[in-house]
Amino acid sequence: MTEIDETTYREWIDRTEVARERLDAWPVRGLKAALEEDVGTGEGDEVPALGQWLYFVPAVPRSRMGEDGHPQRGGFLPPVSLPRRMWAASDISFGRPMRIGEEVEKTARIADVLVKAGKTGLLVFLKIENTYRSGGEHVLTEVQTIVYRDDPRPDEVPPPPKRAPENAAWSETVEPDTALLFRYSAVTFNAHRIHYDAPYAREVEGYPDVVVHGQLTATLLFNALRRNTSVRRLRTFGFRAMKPIFAGERIFLEGVPSGDGYQLWARDGDGNLCLSASVEF
């Protein structure tokens, strides 16, 4: 088992990184094309909800990429030694909408680093707070939870999946294929090999096939909400990845009213919960 010195990693807490970027139209157009939506997007138009994932992407040279396709660890992010990495959750608070053509400043801060012992070994939970501002106004704040873990043991049995709710007010079916995964990786400049390299996903990280991005599933789920309800201005959106989804797997996008918003989830054909989410207006 990999040994972890939590004290060393916690020295990264409160480190910050500031970047500025003009919000170009092309990644929004690329995302809409990938999702079979109207591609008409131009200067001054609103960036769609969850569109912050299209910008401030880690465009590092290939020589600075790790084996998994992510940028090499160290620098802003702590050099966690555990090999597998997963974007496990996000909690987003919305200010005003971002618009194509404007300059946005993003401040990333390491909010917390925790080491925990799980049933399958050590886990490192990294929380990153991203704050977006433009013209002196708050645009959006997102706290991302990244989880690092060891490679799976040959005899490792995955934990039993949780069951999805059975009270859906609406349900849509989708089968994310490798073409959609490739295009989403392209517009988000995501080089994580589990999303496009099947031999790597199977032989190194122990998955049966390439993995659907959690952010893509969250986007599909939110877009299903838009089609089935009268979506108003968002106040918050959050998601939790519960069970991997693989290319070609049929999933069901569902939701039910809850308080001032909706509870949302993606489930597989057996009723197992793959991703849970909530939205408030």
XYZ file of N, CA and C in Angstrom:
843
model
N 0.846 -1.201 0.000
C 0.000 0.000 0.000
C 0.881 1.250 0.000
N 0.489 2.244 -0.784
C 1.228 3.491 -0.837
C 1.149 4.214 0.507
N 2.280 4.753 0.965
C 2.287 5.532 2.193
C 2.073 7.009 1.870
N 1.346 7.685 2.733
C 0.972 9.080 2.502
C 1.357 9.910 3.714
N 2.029 11.040 3.473
C 2.346 11.996 4.529
C 1.366 13.161 4.403
N 0.283 13.101 5.193
C -0.763 14.122 5.094
C -0.224 15.506 5.436
N 0.733 15.588 6.372
C 1.269 16.888 6.780
C 1.880 17.619 5.598
N 2.597 16.890 4.753
C 3.221 17.507 3.583
C 2.176 18.065 2.632
N 1.140 17.278 2.360
C 0.113 17.729 1.431
C -0.659 18.925 1.975
N -0.879 18.966 3.288
C -1.661 20.057 3.863
C -0.927 21.390 3.788
N 0.364 21.363 3.502
C 1.099 22.613 3.286
C 0.608 23.351 2.041
N -0.119 22.637 1.165
C -0.635 23.270 -0.061
C -1.920 24.059 0.190
N -2.564 23.865 1.343
C -3.828 24.544 1.610
C -3.639 26.063 1.555
N -4.560 26.735 0.889
C -4.606 28.185 0.673
C -3.659 28.667 -0.423
N -2.963 27.759 -1.091
C -2.220 28.198 -2.279
C -3.218 28.659 -3.341
N -2.855 29.697 -4.064
C -3.753 30.248 -5.078
C -3.048 30.366 -6.419
N -3.864 30.413 -7.438
C -3.379 30.591 -8.804
C -4.407 31.447 -9.531
N -3.964 32.522 -10.174
C -4.864 33.453 -10.843
C -4.600 33.415 -12.346
N -5.675 33.345 -13.131
C -5.553 33.353 -14.589
C -6.648 34.236 -15.167
N -6.387 34.794 -16.342
C -7.372 35.625 -17.038
C -7.533 35.102 -18.457
N -8.760 35.152 -18.944
C -9.025 34.597 -20.271
C -10.218 35.284 -20.911
N -10.126 35.474 -22.228
C -11.275 35.941 -23.003
C -12.119 34.736 -23.356
N -13.428 34.823 -23.154
C -14.311 33.693 -23.403
C -14.679 33.651 -24.890
N -13.970 32.821 -25.640
C -14.221 32.696 -27.075
C -15.465 31.859 -27.339
N -15.972 31.947 -28.566
C -17.212 31.254 -28.931
C -16.994 29.800 -29.316
N -15.799 29.461 -29.807
C -15.653 28.145 -30.429
C -15.915 26.965 -29.496
N -15.486 26.987 -28.203
C -15.781 25.794 -27.407
C -17.271 25.618 -27.130
N -18.019 26.743 -27.029
C -19.466 26.640 -26.849
C -20.084 26.048 -28.107
N -19.641 26.507 -29.278
C -20.150 25.943 -30.528
C -19.814 24.456 -30.631
N -18.597 24.101 -30.234
C -18.197 22.700 -30.286
C -19.028 21.836 -29.359
N -19.309 22.340 -28.154
C -20.122 21.583 -27.207
C -21.535 21.412 -27.738
N -22.119 22.491 -28.271
C -23.484 22.396 -28.782
C -23.569 21.424 -29.950
N -22.552 21.425 -30.814
C -22.549 20.476 -31.929
C -22.465 19.043 -31.415
N -21.614 18.812 -30.408
C -21.469 17.470 -29.853
C -22.766 16.980 -29.230
N -23.547 17.907 -28.665
C -24.793 17.545 -27.981
C -26.015 17.673 -28.886
N -25.787 17.854 -30.196
C -26.891 17.929 -31.162
C -27.794 19.130 -30.902
N -27.197 20.253 -30.489
C -27.971 21.465 -30.242
C -27.681 22.498 -31.314
N -28.499 23.537 -31.364
C -28.303 24.647 -32.293
C -26.919 25.246 -32.061
N -26.117 25.366 -33.129
C -24.741 25.843 -32.978
C -24.630 27.353 -33.132
N -25.750 28.053 -33.303
C -25.685 29.502 -33.463
C -25.280 30.197 -32.172
N -24.025 30.626 -32.088
C -23.498 31.270 -30.884
C -22.552 32.376 -31.315
N -22.703 33.563 -30.710
C -21.853 34.665 -31.117
C -21.518 35.603 -29.980
N -20.795 36.657 -30.315
C -20.330 37.649 -29.351
C -21.488 38.202 -28.528
N -21.326 38.204 -27.203
C -22.331 38.741 -26.312
C -23.358 37.736 -25.830
N -23.422 36.567 -26.466
C -24.369 35.545 -26.018
C -23.938 34.965 -24.673
N -24.915 34.480 -23.911
C -24.587 33.860 -22.638
C -23.863 32.534 -22.845
N -22.850 32.304 -22.029
C -22.246 30.984 -21.953
C -23.238 30.085 -21.211
N -23.543 28.899 -21.732
C -24.548 28.063 -21.066
C -24.117 27.667 -19.663
N -25.108 27.371 -18.823
C -24.804 26.890 -17.472
C -23.870 25.691 -17.565
N -22.902 25.621 -16.674
C -21.838 24.610 -16.619
C -20.796 24.816 -17.722
N -20.917 25.925 -18.455
C -19.955 26.205 -19.522
C -18.598 26.656 -19.032
N -18.455 26.899 -17.717
C -17.132 27.276 -17.201
C -16.107 26.175 -17.431
N -16.575 24.935 -17.600
C -15.648 23.821 -17.825
C -14.995 23.874 -19.202
N -15.471 24.765 -20.073
C -14.883 24.911 -21.409
C -13.675 25.835 -21.410
N -13.443 26.549 -20.308
C -12.418 27.587 -20.287
C -11.392 27.323 -19.185
N -10.274 28.040 -19.260
C -9.177 27.921 -18.290
C -8.694 26.466 -18.203
N -8.588 25.820 -19.349
C -8.202 24.410 -19.374
C -6.684 24.284 -19.230
N -6.176 23.169 -18.677
C -4.733 23.017 -18.426
C -3.972 22.643 -19.695
N -3.646 23.645 -20.520
C -2.989 23.409 -21.805
C -1.475 23.317 -21.625
N -1.015 22.198 -21.040
C 0.417 22.020 -20.824
C 1.013 21.241 -21.990
N 2.326 21.408 -22.267
C 2.978 20.623 -23.319
C 2.929 19.126 -23.008
N 3.021 18.294 -24.037
C 3.002 16.838 -23.840
C 4.123 16.377 -22.924
N 5.268 17.093 -22.962
C 6.403 16.698 -22.129
C 6.129 16.866 -20.644
N 5.069 17.606 -20.294
C 4.724 17.834 -18.891
C 3.450 17.098 -18.492
N 3.056 16.109 -19.301
C 1.898 15.293 -18.978
C 2.338 14.032 -18.247
N 1.515 13.599 -17.286
C 1.770 12.345 -16.615
C 1.274 11.172 -17.436
N 1.488 9.963 -16.934
C 1.077 8.763 -17.668
C -0.421 8.744 -17.931
N -1.207 9.307 -16.985
C -2.657 9.250 -17.138
C -3.205 10.318 -18.071
N -2.349 11.219 -18.563
C -2.784 12.286 -19.466
C -2.985 13.611 -18.786
N -3.089 13.622 -17.457
C -3.197 14.875 -16.719
C -1.835 15.569 -16.662
N -1.824 16.887 -16.403
C -0.539 17.553 -16.159
C 0.200 16.893 -15.003
N 1.519 16.865 -15.086
C 2.317 16.300 -14.001
C 1.995 17.013 -12.695
N 2.041 16.250 -11.601
C 1.652 16.800 -10.306
C 2.783 17.614 -9.698
N 2.396 18.490 -8.778
C 3.344 19.438 -8.223
C 2.966 20.834 -8.697
N 3.680 21.835 -8.246
C 3.323 23.202 -8.610
C 2.116 23.642 -7.815
N 1.042 24.044 -8.511
C -0.155 24.492 -7.796
C -0.822 23.346 -7.045
N -0.972 22.192 -7.714
C -1.593 21.038 -7.066
C -0.550 20.239 -6.297
N -0.896 19.695 -5.132
C 0.071 18.901 -4.373
C 0.452 17.636 -5.135
N 1.700 17.165 -4.988
C 2.167 15.993 -5.739
C 1.698 14.688 -5.107
N 0.381 14.452 -5.131
C -0.173 13.239 -4.535
C 0.376 12.016 -5.268
N 0.875 11.047 -4.510
C 1.553 9.897 -5.113
C 0.605 8.798 -5.566
N -0.659 8.829 -5.150
C -1.601 7.794 -5.562
C -1.896 7.936 -7.055
N -1.935 6.839 -7.811
C -1.962 6.931 -9.275
C -3.300 7.297 -9.902
N -4.422 6.844 -9.331
C -5.715 7.075 -9.975
C -6.353 8.361 -9.458
N -7.004 9.062 -10.386
C -7.565 10.368 -10.052
C -8.969 10.471 -10.629
N -9.904 11.010 -9.855
C -11.290 11.134 -10.302
C -11.871 12.453 -9.818
N -12.558 13.138 -10.722
C -13.333 14.326 -10.359
C -14.632 13.816 -9.754
N -14.737 13.869 -8.428
C -15.825 13.186 -7.728
C -17.057 14.049 -7.524
N -16.898 15.369 -7.427
C -18.038 16.213 -7.095
C -17.736 17.664 -7.419
N -18.804 18.429 -7.588
C -18.710 19.886 -7.712
C -19.910 20.522 -7.031
N -19.665 21.676 -6.406
C -20.724 22.498 -5.822
C -20.559 23.908 -6.378
N -21.567 24.374 -7.106
C -21.464 25.614 -7.863
C -22.496 26.626 -7.366
N -22.051 27.868 -7.165
C -22.943 28.984 -6.840
C -22.832 30.001 -7.973
N -23.967 30.401 -8.530
C -23.982 31.271 -9.689
C -24.228 32.723 -9.286
N -23.477 33.633 -9.905
C -23.754 35.052 -9.825
C -24.508 35.444 -11.083
N -23.912 36.322 -11.865
C -24.532 36.648 -13.154
C -23.969 35.728 -14.235
N -24.655 35.601 -15.381
C -24.149 34.737 -16.449
C -22.847 35.276 -17.046
N -21.982 34.373 -17.474
C -20.826 34.742 -18.271
C -21.280 34.940 -19.712
N -20.577 35.802 -20.437
C -20.950 36.074 -21.818
C -19.736 35.906 -22.734
N -20.006 35.404 -23.918
C -18.944 35.211 -24.901
C -18.347 36.566 -25.274
N -17.033 36.626 -25.276
C -16.318 37.847 -25.634
C -15.791 38.626 -24.458
N -16.275 38.346 -23.244
C -15.800 39.113 -22.096
C -14.530 38.503 -21.503
N -13.799 39.347 -20.778
C -12.608 38.907 -20.061
C -13.010 38.469 -18.658
N -12.570 37.295 -18.269
C -12.905 36.741 -16.965
C -11.617 36.410 -16.221
N -11.625 36.679 -14.920
C -10.497 36.309 -14.054
C -10.926 35.141 -13.178
N -10.108 34.098 -13.154
C -10.376 32.928 -12.320
C -9.292 32.811 -11.258
N -9.716 32.728 -10.001
C -8.794 32.497 -8.891
C -9.051 31.105 -8.338
N -8.059 30.249 -8.427
C -8.150 28.889 -7.890
C -7.412 28.837 -6.561
N -8.041 28.222 -5.565
C -7.439 28.112 -4.239
C -7.581 26.679 -3.728
N -6.496 26.121 -3.192
C -6.566 24.812 -2.549
C -7.287 25.010 -1.219
N -8.525 24.524 -1.124
C -9.339 24.749 0.070
C -9.078 23.719 1.156
N -8.742 22.492 0.769
C -8.525 21.450 1.787
C -7.868 20.237 1.147
N -7.114 19.506 1.950
C -6.536 18.218 1.559
C -6.730 17.267 2.729
N -7.409 16.147 2.485
C -7.663 15.164 3.536
C -7.229 13.788 3.084
N -6.640 13.031 3.994
C -6.259 11.642 3.739
C -7.158 10.747 4.580
N -7.787 9.764 3.919
C -8.677 8.848 4.625
C -8.351 7.416 4.234
N -8.618 6.499 5.144
C -8.444 5.071 4.877
C -9.786 4.501 4.449
N -9.867 4.022 3.206
C -11.088 3.406 2.715
C -10.980 1.895 2.724
N -12.050 1.232 2.331
C -12.056 -0.228 2.311
C -11.056 -0.794 1.300
N -10.750 -0.019 0.267
C -9.828 -0.488 -0.768
C -8.450 0.169 -0.671
N -8.179 0.884 0.425
C -6.877 1.520 0.593
C -7.009 2.991 0.908
N -5.876 3.686 0.822
C -5.871 5.110 1.136
C -6.537 5.934 0.046
N -7.160 7.024 0.488
C -7.790 7.975 -0.415
C -7.324 9.374 -0.033
N -7.071 10.216 -1.006
C -6.749 11.620 -0.771
C -7.834 12.458 -1.423
N -8.492 13.294 -0.613
C -9.549 14.183 -1.089
C -8.984 15.597 -1.184
N -9.006 16.148 -2.370
C -8.502 17.494 -2.626
C -9.673 18.386 -3.029
N -9.874 19.482 -2.294
C -10.927 20.437 -2.616
C -10.300 21.705 -3.200
N -10.774 22.106 -4.359
C -10.275 23.286 -5.056
C -11.427 24.265 -5.226
N -11.268 25.472 -4.703
C -12.285 26.513 -4.846
C -11.905 27.428 -6.002
N -12.757 27.476 -7.019
C -12.537 28.325 -8.186
C -13.538 29.465 -8.175
N -13.040 30.705 -8.182
C -13.899 31.881 -8.177
C -13.687 32.652 -9.475
N -14.783 32.963 -10.161
C -14.734 33.673 -11.439
C -15.325 35.066 -11.255
N -14.601 36.089 -11.783
C -15.064 37.472 -11.697
C -14.831 38.152 -13.043
N -15.697 39.114 -13.351
C -15.549 39.883 -14.578
C -16.068 41.292 -14.344
N -15.257 42.280 -14.690
C -15.671 43.667 -14.512
C -15.999 44.007 -13.076
N -15.317 43.367 -12.133
C -15.564 43.616 -10.723
C -16.761 42.885 -10.158
N -17.455 42.075 -10.976
C -18.644 41.360 -10.524
C -18.337 39.885 -10.303
N -18.992 39.319 -9.293
C -18.904 37.870 -9.080
C -19.734 37.161 -10.148
N -19.121 36.209 -10.815
C -19.790 35.472 -11.882
C -20.181 34.074 -11.403
N -19.258 33.388 -10.747
C -19.505 31.992 -10.394
C -18.440 31.538 -9.411
N -18.812 30.662 -8.479
C -17.867 29.996 -7.594
C -18.142 28.500 -7.645
N -17.095 27.716 -7.806
C -17.226 26.261 -7.864
C -16.192 25.625 -6.947
N -16.648 24.734 -6.084
C -15.739 23.935 -5.268
C -15.722 22.527 -5.844
N -14.575 22.133 -6.368
C -14.410 20.799 -6.954
C -13.773 19.867 -5.926
N -14.223 18.626 -5.907
C -13.615 17.588 -5.077
C -12.953 16.564 -5.985
N -11.632 16.450 -5.861
C -10.849 15.484 -6.618
C -10.411 14.381 -5.660
N -10.559 13.127 -6.077
C -10.170 11.989 -5.246
C -9.047 11.226 -5.927
N -8.001 10.938 -5.151
C -6.884 10.112 -5.606
C -6.931 8.781 -4.854
N -6.572 7.696 -5.530
C -6.556 6.386 -4.890
C -5.527 5.489 -5.571
N -5.244 4.341 -4.932
C -4.325 3.368 -5.495
C -4.943 2.662 -6.696
N -4.091 2.003 -7.500
C -4.602 1.115 -8.545
C -5.371 -0.030 -7.892
N -6.378 -0.563 -8.570
C -7.162 -1.648 -7.976
C -6.342 -2.929 -7.846
N -6.584 -3.668 -6.767
C -5.951 -4.981 -6.624
C -6.658 -5.978 -7.544
N -5.948 -7.044 -7.986
C -6.594 -8.031 -8.872
C -7.841 -8.661 -8.261
N -7.858 -8.812 -6.925
C -8.994 -9.464 -6.271
C -9.999 -8.461 -5.704
N -9.841 -7.186 -6.063
C -10.700 -6.167 -5.472
C -12.128 -6.270 -5.973
N -13.076 -6.241 -5.046
C -14.500 -6.279 -5.380
C -15.080 -4.881 -5.158
N -15.672 -4.266 -6.171
C -16.220 -2.914 -5.982
C -17.354 -2.926 -4.971
N -17.540 -1.815 -4.259
C -18.638 -1.755 -3.284
C -19.987 -1.853 -3.990
N -21.013 -2.358 -3.304
C -22.332 -2.466 -3.936
C -22.873 -1.087 -4.298
N -23.451 -0.937 -5.482
C -23.965 0.373 -5.887
C -25.203 0.761 -5.094
N -25.415 2.086 -5.005
C -26.635 2.587 -4.384
C -27.771 2.567 -5.405
N -28.974 2.437 -4.905
C -30.137 2.413 -5.770
C -30.608 3.840 -6.067
N -31.025 4.062 -7.291
C -31.561 5.363 -7.677
C -32.983 5.516 -7.162
N -33.445 6.748 -6.950
C -34.855 6.949 -6.571
C -35.790 6.381 -7.640
N -37.008 6.106 -7.244
C -37.992 5.528 -8.163
C -39.194 6.449 -8.367
N -39.037 7.731 -8.000
C -40.164 8.672 -8.087
C -39.941 9.741 -9.145
N -39.279 9.393 -10.254
C -38.938 10.379 -11.276
C -40.185 11.024 -11.871
N -40.132 12.356 -12.029
C -41.204 13.085 -12.695
C -41.050 13.030 -14.210
N -39.876 12.753 -14.692
C -39.594 12.595 -16.110
C -38.342 11.742 -16.270
N -38.160 11.174 -17.459
C -37.021 10.289 -17.707
C -36.627 10.369 -19.173
N -35.328 10.513 -19.429
C -34.789 10.486 -20.787
C -33.684 9.437 -20.851
N -33.513 8.848 -22.015
C -32.511 7.801 -22.215
C -31.420 8.313 -23.146
N -30.168 7.991 -22.824
C -29.043 8.376 -23.660
C -27.978 7.296 -23.579
N -27.220 7.119 -24.665
C -26.109 6.170 -24.704
C -24.860 6.923 -25.164
N -24.089 7.495 -24.247
C -22.884 8.226 -24.654
C -21.901 7.287 -25.354
N -21.552 7.608 -26.590
C -20.626 6.751 -27.339
C -19.235 7.363 -27.358
N -18.291 6.659 -27.976
C -16.893 7.124 -27.968
C -16.733 8.420 -28.743
N -17.564 8.646 -29.767
C -17.470 9.903 -30.518
C -17.842 11.083 -29.627
N -18.896 10.934 -28.819
C -19.287 12.013 -27.907
C -18.205 12.234 -26.861
N -17.644 11.153 -26.319
C -16.579 11.290 -25.325
C -15.374 12.007 -25.920
N -15.015 11.657 -27.158
C -13.882 12.317 -27.816
C -14.151 13.811 -27.984
N -15.338 14.156 -28.449
C -15.624 15.562 -28.713
C -15.701 16.362 -27.420
N -16.245 15.746 -26.358
C -16.274 16.468 -25.087
C -14.859 16.656 -24.553
N -14.013 15.634 -24.677
C -12.607 15.787 -24.272
C -11.944 16.903 -25.064
N -12.302 17.010 -26.346
C -11.679 18.022 -27.196
C -12.076 19.429 -26.770
N -13.371 19.689 -26.550
C -13.794 21.054 -26.226
C -13.390 21.456 -24.813
N -13.127 20.489 -23.925
C -12.655 20.805 -22.579
C -11.148 20.582 -22.442
N -10.478 20.216 -23.536
C -9.035 19.943 -23.567
C -8.646 18.994 -22.430
N -9.443 17.949 -22.276
C -9.247 16.963 -21.218
C -8.504 15.768 -21.802
N -7.255 15.583 -21.388
C -6.423 14.511 -21.936
C -6.378 13.274 -21.051
N -7.254 13.197 -20.044
C -7.258 12.022 -19.171
C -7.568 10.786 -20.016
N -6.650 9.820 -20.006
C -6.715 8.714 -20.959
C -7.874 7.755 -20.715
N -8.469 7.772 -19.526
C -9.594 6.865 -19.284
C -10.789 7.212 -20.157
N -10.799 8.418 -20.761
C -11.948 8.841 -21.555
C -11.801 8.542 -23.049
N -10.618 8.071 -23.500
C -10.463 7.804 -24.932
C -9.542 6.639 -25.249
N -8.741 6.183 -24.305
C -7.746 5.141 -24.543
C -8.204 3.849 -23.860
N -8.908 2.990 -24.615
C -9.493 1.785 -24.017
C -8.436 0.840 -23.440
N -7.311 0.563 -24.142
C -6.303 -0.311 -23.526
C -5.777 0.240 -22.199
N -5.539 1.545 -22.129
C -5.079 2.137 -20.869
C -6.148 1.992 -19.798
N -7.399 2.331 -20.139
C -8.479 2.255 -19.155
C -8.601 0.833 -18.598
N -8.459 -0.176 -19.468
C -8.630 -1.565 -19.029
C -7.394 -2.098 -18.306
N -6.235 -1.915 -18.910
C -5.034 -2.599 -18.431
C -4.338 -1.873 -17.290
N -4.473 -0.550 -17.222
C -3.780 0.219 -16.190
C -4.723 0.581 -15.045
N -5.907 1.119 -15.378
C -6.800 1.594 -14.318
C -7.918 0.609 -13.972
N -7.977 -0.517 -14.690
C -8.872 -1.592 -14.296
C -10.331 -1.408 -14.627
N -10.655 -0.508 -15.563
C -12.045 -0.330 -15.985
C -12.366 -1.276 -17.140
N -13.628 -1.633 -17.332
C -13.966 -2.510 -18.459
C -13.964 -1.801 -19.807
N -14.030 -0.480 -19.817
C -14.045 0.280 -21.067
C -13.742 1.732 -20.730
N -13.722 2.596 -21.749
C -13.475 4.011 -21.502
C -14.632 4.588 -20.683
N -14.317 5.606 -19.879
C -15.240 6.121 -18.874
C -15.853 7.443 -19.344
N -17.148 7.586 -19.147
C -17.835 8.839 -19.456
C -17.467 9.876 -18.399
N -17.123 11.079 -18.827
C -16.768 12.152 -17.913
C -17.928 12.472 -16.960
N -17.608 12.696 -15.694
C -18.633 13.121 -14.760
C -19.246 14.446 -15.167
N -18.414 15.387 -15.676
C -18.932 16.688 -16.096
C -19.887 16.551 -17.282
N -19.570 15.618 -18.184
C -20.452 15.385 -19.334
C -21.797 14.834 -18.868
N -21.776 13.874 -17.957
C -23.029 13.341 -17.435
C -23.836 14.437 -16.743
N -23.152 15.286 -15.955
C -23.837 16.399 -15.285
C -24.454 17.348 -16.309
N -23.747 17.607 -17.405
C -24.268 18.483 -18.451
C -25.468 17.858 -19.140
N -25.393 16.569 -19.461
C -26.528 15.872 -20.071
C -27.741 15.912 -19.139
N -27.496 15.733 -17.851
C -28.579 15.730 -16.869
C -29.219 17.114 -16.771
N -28.395 18.161 -16.746
C -28.943 19.511 -16.674
C -29.726 19.854 -17.936
N -29.217 19.441 -19.102
C -29.937 19.722 -20.345
C -31.269 18.979 -20.408
N -31.323 17.766 -19.825
C -32.599 17.060 -19.743
C -33.573 17.819 -18.850
N -33.066 18.403 -17.758
C -33.896 19.242 -16.895
C -34.488 20.412 -17.680
N -33.669 21.047 -18.512
C -34.150 22.181 -19.312
C -35.289 21.776 -20.242
N -35.162 20.582 -20.827
C -36.176 20.143 -21.783
C -37.494 19.752 -21.111
N -37.438 19.385 -19.856
C -38.619 18.847 -19.187
C -39.251 19.789 -18.169
N -38.647 20.955 -17.936
C -39.165 21.886 -16.948
C -38.987 23.312 -17.442
N -39.528 24.255 -16.699
C -39.315 25.672 -16.974
C -38.146 26.148 -16.115
N -36.943 26.046 -16.655
C -35.739 26.400 -15.903
C -35.656 27.913 -15.742
N -35.473 28.355 -14.515
C -35.291 29.781 -14.233
C -33.806 30.044 -13.966
N -33.482 31.259 -13.562
C -32.090 31.600 -13.294
C -31.555 30.739 -12.165
N -30.412 30.157 -12.377
C -29.848 29.233 -11.391
C -29.235 29.970 -10.208
N -29.397 29.383 -9.025
C -28.681 29.843 -7.835
C -27.552 28.885 -7.485
N -27.834 27.586 -7.480
C -26.800 26.583 -7.193
C -27.014 25.352 -8.056
N -25.926 24.638 -8.280
C -25.960 23.317 -8.919
C -24.828 22.507 -8.313
N -25.114 21.261 -7.957
C -24.076 20.394 -7.417
C -24.265 18.974 -7.913
N -23.163 18.251 -8.082
C -23.276 16.846 -8.474
C -22.271 16.002 -7.719
N -22.596 14.701 -7.606
C -21.730 13.702 -6.991
C -21.662 12.491 -7.910
N -20.468 12.081 -8.290
C -20.288 10.862 -9.078
C -20.371 9.660 -8.146
N -21.242 8.718 -8.458
C -21.510 7.581 -7.584
C -21.018 6.255 -8.155
N -21.086 6.092 -9.474
C -20.733 4.824 -10.115
C -20.290 5.135 -11.536
N -19.175 4.568 -11.999
C -18.715 4.889 -13.355
C -19.730 4.499 -14.425
N -19.769 5.300 -15.479
C -20.552 5.015 -16.674
C -19.556 4.785 -17.808
N -19.813 3.787 -18.640
C -18.861 3.438 -19.690
C -19.464 3.679 -21.073
N -18.588 3.895 -22.043
C -19.035 4.215 -23.401
C -20.020 3.165 -23.908
N -21.123 3.632 -24.498
C -22.124 2.743 -25.046
C -23.136 2.234 -24.048
N -22.953 2.562 -22.773
C -23.886 2.107 -21.744
C -25.135 2.984 -21.756
N -26.295 2.360 -21.724
C -27.544 3.115 -21.689
C -27.785 3.632 -20.283
N -28.018 4.937 -20.165
C -28.322 5.531 -18.869
C -29.608 6.326 -18.973
N -30.216 6.559 -17.822
C -31.497 7.252 -17.740
C -31.295 8.530 -16.934
N -31.696 9.657 -17.523
C -31.563 10.973 -16.917
C -32.915 11.347 -16.330
N -32.971 11.542 -15.014
C -34.263 11.687 -14.352
C -34.216 12.783 -13.292
N -35.402 13.215 -12.839
C -35.460 14.237 -11.811
C -36.851 14.356 -11.222
N -36.899 15.090 -10.098
C -38.164 15.300 -9.399
C -38.087 16.650 -8.693
N -39.187 17.423 -8.631
C -39.154 18.702 -7.907
C -38.777 18.509 -6.449
N -38.026 19.488 -5.924
C -37.591 19.430 -4.523
C -37.356 20.852 -4.032
N -38.193 21.325 -3.096
C -38.014 22.667 -2.559
C -38.069 23.719 -3.651
N -37.012 24.558 -3.721
C -36.932 25.603 -4.730
C -36.220 25.143 -5.998
N -36.126 23.851 -6.197
C -35.419 23.356 -7.364
C -35.798 21.924 -7.682
N -34.760 21.131 -8.007
C -34.979 19.737 -8.396
C -33.867 18.866 -7.842
N -34.221 17.620 -7.534
C -33.245 16.567 -7.346
C -33.115 15.825 -8.672
N -31.896 15.590 -9.098
C -31.624 14.964 -10.385
C -30.744 13.746 -10.181
N -30.822 12.806 -11.113
C -29.918 11.652 -11.053
C -29.815 10.993 -12.422
N -28.708 10.300 -12.600
C -28.503 9.421 -13.750
C -28.370 8.010 -13.203
N -29.103 7.078 -13.798
C -29.058 5.687 -13.341
C -28.803 4.769 -14.519
N -28.362 3.548 -14.213
C -28.187 2.567 -15.275
C -29.468 1.746 -15.440
N -29.435 0.781 -16.355
C -30.622 -0.004 -16.644
C -31.064 -0.910 -15.526
N -30.166 -1.150 -14.563
C -30.517 -1.977 -13.405
C -31.028 -1.144 -12.231
N -31.155 0.162 -12.422
C -31.639 1.023 -11.351
C -30.570 1.489 -10.395
N -29.301 1.293 -10.753
C -28.201 1.723 -9.884
C -27.880 3.195 -10.118
N -27.624 3.911 -9.050
C -27.334 5.346 -9.111
C -25.921 5.575 -9.628
N -25.807 6.323 -10.719
C -24.503 6.630 -11.310
C -24.024 8.035 -10.957
N -24.924 8.991 -10.935
C -24.589 10.368 -10.598
C -25.821 11.023 -9.994
N -25.646 11.723 -8.889
C -26.740 12.466 -8.268
C -26.434 13.953 -8.359
N -27.480 14.752 -8.442
C -27.297 16.199 -8.567
C -28.491 16.917 -7.957
N -28.285 18.204 -7.681
C -29.372 19.046 -7.199
C -29.207 20.433 -7.791
N -30.339 21.095 -8.006
C -30.328 22.443 -8.552
C -31.321 23.282 -7.784
N -30.937 24.546 -7.490
C -31.840 25.506 -6.875
C -31.906 26.737 -7.762
N -33.118 27.325 -7.848
C -33.334 28.502 -8.683
C -33.343 29.764 -7.833
